[in-house]
Short mmCIF file of C-alpha atoms in Angstrom, two decimals:
data_model
loop_
_atom_site.label_atom_id
_atom_site.label_comp_id
_atom_site.label_asym_id
_atom_site.label_seq_id
_atom_site.Cartn_x
_atom_site.Cartn_y
_atom_site.Cartn_z
CA MET A 1 2.36 -14.83 7.94
CA ARG A 2 0.03 -15.14 10.92
CA ILE A 3 -0.11 -12.04 13.11
CA LEU A 4 -1.94 -11.32 16.35
CA PHE A 5 -2.44 -7.66 17.23
CA ILE A 6 -3.64 -7.15 20.81
CA GLY A 7 -5.74 -4.15 21.78
CA ASP A 8 -4.49 -1.56 24.28
CA ILE A 9 -3.27 -3.37 27.40
CA MET A 10 -4.79 -1.58 30.38
CA GLY A 11 -2.76 -1.64 33.59
CA LYS A 12 -2.11 -4.66 35.79
CA PRO A 13 -5.50 -6.28 35.04
CA GLY A 14 -4.67 -6.19 31.34
CA ARG A 15 -1.19 -7.58 31.87
CA ARG A 16 -2.51 -10.44 34.00
CA LEU A 17 -5.20 -11.19 31.43
CA LEU A 18 -2.62 -11.22 28.65
CA ALA A 19 -0.40 -13.66 30.54
CA GLU A 20 -3.35 -15.95 31.30
CA MET A 21 -4.93 -16.00 27.86
CA LEU A 22 -2.25 -15.45 25.23
CA PRO A 23 -0.84 -19.02 25.18
CA GLY A 24 -4.29 -20.55 24.73
CA VAL A 25 -5.36 -18.04 22.10
CA LYS A 26 -2.22 -18.71 20.06
CA LYS A 27 -2.70 -22.46 20.35
CA ASP A 28 -6.33 -22.40 19.32
CA LEU A 29 -5.58 -20.14 16.37
CA GLY A 30 -3.29 -22.88 15.10
CA GLY A 31 -0.11 -20.96 15.76
CA VAL A 32 0.93 -17.31 15.45
CA ASP A 33 4.14 -16.08 13.83
CA PHE A 34 4.29 -12.63 15.43
CA VAL A 35 2.53 -10.82 18.31
CA ILE A 36 2.12 -7.05 18.49
CA ALA A 37 0.38 -5.19 21.33
CA ASN A 38 -0.33 -1.57 22.05
CA GLY A 39 1.29 -0.93 25.43
CA GLU A 40 0.86 2.78 26.05
CA ASN A 41 -1.54 2.17 28.98
CA ALA A 42 0.16 -0.90 30.41
CA ALA A 43 1.73 0.77 33.47
CA ALA A 44 -1.13 1.76 35.82
CA GLY A 45 -3.11 3.00 32.83
CA PHE A 46 -0.64 5.67 31.73
CA GLY A 47 2.57 4.92 29.86
CA LEU A 48 5.16 2.17 30.16
CA THR A 49 7.99 1.31 32.51
CA GLU A 50 11.01 -0.84 31.81
CA SER A 51 9.84 -3.59 34.17
CA VAL A 52 6.36 -3.68 32.64
CA MET A 53 7.90 -3.78 29.17
CA ARG A 54 10.03 -6.76 30.12
CA ASP A 55 7.02 -8.56 31.59
CA LEU A 56 5.09 -8.11 28.34
CA PHE A 57 7.97 -9.43 26.27
CA ALA A 58 8.33 -12.38 28.66
CA VAL A 59 4.74 -13.54 28.11
CA GLY A 60 5.08 -13.57 24.33
CA VAL A 61 4.70 -10.08 22.88
CA ASP A 62 7.24 -9.43 20.11
CA VAL A 63 6.72 -5.68 19.54
CA LEU A 64 4.98 -2.96 21.58
CA THR A 65 3.41 0.08 19.94
CA GLY A 66 2.43 3.33 21.62
CA GLY A 67 0.46 6.54 21.34
CA ASN A 68 -0.05 9.84 23.13
CA HIS A 69 0.56 8.25 26.58
CA ILE A 70 3.90 6.69 25.63
CA TRP A 71 5.61 9.78 27.10
CA ASP A 72 3.88 9.68 30.51
CA LYS A 73 6.65 7.91 32.45
CA LYS A 74 9.67 10.18 32.09
CA ASP A 75 12.14 7.49 33.12
CA PHE A 76 11.01 5.46 30.13
CA LEU A 77 12.28 7.96 27.55
CA GLU A 78 15.79 6.50 27.73
CA VAL A 79 14.34 3.04 27.17
CA LEU A 80 12.59 4.28 24.03
CA ASP A 81 15.98 5.17 22.62
CA ALA A 82 17.56 1.87 23.63
CA GLU A 83 14.86 -0.74 22.86
CA PRO A 84 13.97 -1.19 19.15
CA ARG A 85 11.01 -3.43 19.98
CA VAL A 86 9.09 -0.52 21.52
CA LEU A 87 7.68 2.02 19.07
CA ARG A 88 6.22 5.49 19.54
CA PRO A 89 4.20 7.34 16.88
CA ALA A 90 6.52 8.12 13.98
CA ASN A 91 4.92 11.49 13.22
CA TYR A 92 6.06 13.20 16.41
CA PRO A 93 8.45 15.96 15.29
CA ASP A 94 12.20 15.45 15.42
CA PRO A 95 14.02 15.28 17.70
CA SER A 96 11.84 12.91 19.73
CA PRO A 97 13.11 9.94 21.73
CA GLY A 98 12.74 6.49 20.25
CA ARG A 99 11.65 5.30 16.83
CA GLY A 100 8.33 5.07 15.05
CA TRP A 101 8.85 2.00 12.93
CA GLY A 102 10.99 -1.08 12.50
CA VAL A 103 11.44 -4.18 10.39
CA PHE A 104 11.35 -7.40 12.39
CA GLU A 105 11.93 -11.06 11.67
CA SER A 106 8.85 -13.20 12.20
CA ARG A 107 8.68 -16.96 11.90
CA ALA A 108 7.27 -16.49 8.39
CA GLY A 109 9.49 -13.68 7.11
CA ARG A 110 10.15 -9.98 7.53
CA LEU A 111 7.43 -7.68 8.85
CA ALA A 112 7.51 -3.89 9.07
CA VAL A 113 5.56 -2.34 11.94
CA VAL A 114 4.72 1.37 11.72
CA ASN A 115 3.22 3.43 14.57
CA LEU A 116 1.33 6.63 13.67
CA GLN A 117 -0.90 9.01 15.65
CA GLY A 118 -3.92 10.95 14.45
CA ARG A 119 -4.39 14.69 14.78
CA THR A 120 -8.17 15.04 15.14
CA TYR A 121 -8.93 15.75 18.86
CA LEU A 122 -5.26 14.97 19.62
CA PRO A 123 -2.11 17.13 19.64
CA PRO A 124 -1.37 18.78 16.25
CA ILE A 125 1.80 16.85 15.44
CA ASP A 126 3.15 16.10 11.95
CA CYS A 127 0.82 14.75 9.27
CA PRO A 128 0.39 10.95 9.59
CA PHE A 129 -0.54 10.63 5.89
CA GLN A 130 2.63 12.31 4.68
CA LYS A 131 4.71 10.44 7.24
CA ALA A 132 3.27 7.14 6.00
CA ASP A 133 4.22 8.09 2.42
CA ALA A 134 7.79 8.85 3.47
CA LEU A 135 8.21 5.66 5.48
CA LEU A 136 6.73 3.37 2.82
CA GLU A 137 9.33 4.65 0.38
CA ARG A 138 12.03 3.37 2.77
CA ILE A 139 10.48 0.02 3.75
CA ASP A 140 11.71 -2.87 1.61
CA THR A 141 9.34 -5.64 2.68
CA PRO A 142 5.79 -6.14 1.31
CA CYS A 143 4.38 -7.01 4.75
CA VAL A 144 3.60 -3.77 6.59
CA LEU A 145 1.32 -3.34 9.61
CA VAL A 146 0.32 0.15 10.71
CA ASP A 147 -0.96 0.87 14.23
CA PHE A 148 -2.90 4.10 13.79
CA HIS A 149 -3.48 5.53 17.26
CA ALA A 150 -6.27 8.02 16.67
CA GLU A 151 -9.51 9.38 18.11
CA ALA A 152 -11.70 9.98 15.07
CA SER A 153 -13.11 7.04 13.14
CA SER A 154 -13.15 9.19 10.01
CA GLU A 155 -9.41 9.84 10.20
CA LYS A 156 -8.70 6.13 10.72
CA ARG A 157 -10.88 5.14 7.78
CA ALA A 158 -9.32 7.78 5.56
CA LEU A 159 -5.78 6.56 6.28
CA ALA A 160 -6.76 2.95 5.64
CA LEU A 161 -8.20 3.81 2.24
CA TYR A 162 -5.17 6.01 1.51
CA LEU A 163 -2.83 3.08 2.23
CA ASP A 164 -4.97 0.35 0.63
CA GLY A 165 -2.63 -1.81 -1.42
CA ARG A 166 0.48 -0.25 0.15
CA ALA A 167 0.12 -1.65 3.69
CA SER A 168 -0.95 -5.12 4.73
CA ALA A 169 -3.08 -3.78 7.58
CA VAL A 170 -4.13 -0.53 9.22
CA VAL A 171 -5.19 -1.32 12.78
CA GLY A 172 -6.87 1.41 14.82
CA THR A 173 -6.13 1.87 18.53
CA HIS A 174 -6.74 4.46 21.28
CA THR A 175 -10.49 4.50 22.00
CA HIS A 176 -10.54 1.21 24.00
CA VAL A 177 -13.87 0.37 22.32
CA GLN A 178 -13.69 -2.48 19.83
CA THR A 179 -15.51 -1.82 16.57
CA ALA A 180 -17.29 -4.45 14.46
CA ASP A 181 -16.06 -3.24 11.07
CA GLU A 182 -13.07 -5.52 10.44
CA GLN A 183 -12.61 -6.00 6.72
CA ILE A 184 -10.17 -6.46 3.87
CA LEU A 185 -10.21 -3.47 1.54
CA PRO A 186 -10.26 -3.90 -2.27
CA ARG A 187 -6.47 -3.85 -2.73
CA GLY A 188 -5.74 -6.25 0.11
CA THR A 189 -5.27 -4.05 3.17
CA ALA A 190 -6.98 -5.23 6.37
CA PHE A 191 -8.68 -2.57 8.46
CA ILE A 192 -10.51 -2.16 11.76
CA THR A 193 -11.42 1.21 13.24
CA ASP A 194 -10.39 0.10 16.74
CA VAL A 195 -9.16 -3.27 17.94
CA GLY A 196 -10.31 -2.49 21.48
CA MET A 197 -8.78 -3.05 24.91
CA THR A 198 -7.34 -5.94 26.86
CA GLY A 199 -8.26 -5.30 30.48
CA GLY A 200 -11.24 -4.57 32.71
CA HIS A 201 -14.40 -3.56 30.83
CA GLY A 202 -16.61 -3.08 33.91
CA GLY A 203 -15.89 0.64 34.23
CA VAL A 204 -15.28 3.48 31.77
CA ILE A 205 -12.80 2.61 28.98
CA GLY A 206 -10.54 0.83 31.45
CA MET A 207 -10.95 3.03 34.53
CA THR A 208 -13.34 2.43 37.45
CA TYR A 209 -16.72 4.13 37.22
CA GLU A 210 -16.31 5.52 40.74
CA SER A 211 -13.04 7.27 39.92
CA VAL A 212 -14.23 8.70 36.60
CA LEU A 213 -17.69 9.95 37.62
CA PRO A 214 -16.52 13.04 39.60
CA ARG A 215 -14.83 14.35 36.44
CA PHE A 216 -18.19 14.42 34.64
CA LEU A 217 -20.17 15.72 37.62
CA THR A 218 -17.82 18.57 38.55
CA GLY A 219 -15.61 19.19 35.52
CA ARG A 220 -12.59 19.13 37.82
CA PRO A 221 -9.51 16.89 37.45
CA CYS A 222 -9.58 13.70 39.50
CA LYS A 223 -7.39 10.66 39.90
CA PHE A 224 -8.45 7.70 37.77
CA GLU A 225 -8.06 4.11 38.95
CA VAL A 226 -7.62 1.13 36.64
CA CYS A 227 -10.70 -1.12 36.49
CA PRO A 228 -10.17 -4.83 37.28
CA SER A 229 -13.74 -6.06 36.66
CA ALA A 230 -15.25 -7.74 33.57
CA PRO A 231 -11.86 -8.54 31.98
CA ARG A 232 -11.83 -9.10 28.23
CA PHE A 233 -9.11 -10.05 25.75
CA GLN A 234 -9.54 -8.11 22.51
CA ALA A 235 -7.35 -8.53 19.46
CA LEU A 236 -7.21 -8.88 15.69
CA PHE A 237 -5.87 -11.96 13.92
CA LEU A 238 -4.39 -11.49 10.45
CA GLU A 239 -3.13 -13.93 7.88
CA ILE A 240 -0.95 -12.17 5.31
CA ASP A 241 0.56 -13.50 2.11
CA ALA A 242 4.27 -13.07 2.80
CA ALA A 243 5.14 -12.65 -0.88
CA SER A 244 2.58 -10.02 -1.86
CA GLY A 245 1.79 -8.42 1.50
CA ARG A 246 -1.94 -8.76 0.84
CA THR A 247 -4.11 -9.90 3.74
CA ARG A 248 -6.02 -13.15 3.27
CA GLU A 249 -7.88 -13.28 6.58
CA CYS A 250 -8.91 -10.62 9.09
CA ARG A 251 -10.57 -11.92 12.24
CA ARG A 252 -11.70 -10.00 15.31
CA ILE A 253 -11.21 -11.57 18.75
CA ASN A 254 -13.30 -10.52 21.75
CA PHE A 255 -13.32 -12.95 24.68
CA PRO A 256 -14.20 -12.60 28.35
CA PHE A 257 -11.81 -14.21 30.79
CA GLU A 258 -13.45 -17.49 31.74
CA GLU A 259 -12.26 -21.04 32.06
CA GLU A 260 -12.05 -22.69 28.66
CA THR A 261 -12.82 -19.36 27.00
CA THR A 262 -10.41 -20.01 24.16
CA ASN A 263 -12.44 -23.01 23.07
CA GLN A 264 -14.71 -20.45 21.41
CA LEU A 265 -12.01 -20.02 18.77
CA ARG A 266 -12.66 -23.51 17.43
#
């Protein structure tokens, strides 16, 4: 089972970059069975809308995961309840709109996708470790990918080791800074602290430098603007044994948007 997980899609620049680059990346990888992307920043940097969701599905994303910004567009809460291909963190307390996991049919078999959120430097919601235990007891396929949307690298690493051998991959999101620690843990679980961001890298984690700077200079709230410059496509490619759920290959992708960029995959 060949899976592509795309780092947090940041606003319109990220969506345009995804549409431009995804077909070529999939081709040069030799084919991909399933595409997952974190979409919690896809609508102007904060949340999702129904139209943005449909655009992302139209360009080839199979499932969208979320995080703490998935709630930002209030009109989208009804969509969370209606659309099983959009996930929000499963460890938000009940009752919360939407669902935190699902089992989906890929071209190579069934894949469970679980969305969890960390608690260090983020809202104190339910325990992601205990929630993972509860969900894994219910999931009846060996192929399980966890998007762990968390701030602290220590919390991400701890969950990956906790789930080693029980999940196929634990993929970190949220910080928009890709880490260079992709690996396959001893019992076959792939891990990366953060897969990064698909969007403009010329500013401050996806926002323009000019719009962010006043926040640091004055300490006062200010309106952030999505950065369009220095676009990069960041993702993680996984090859998973569909019978055992163990990962065979874990490969980080980090490409600037340039003509013939995807030739670097060869």
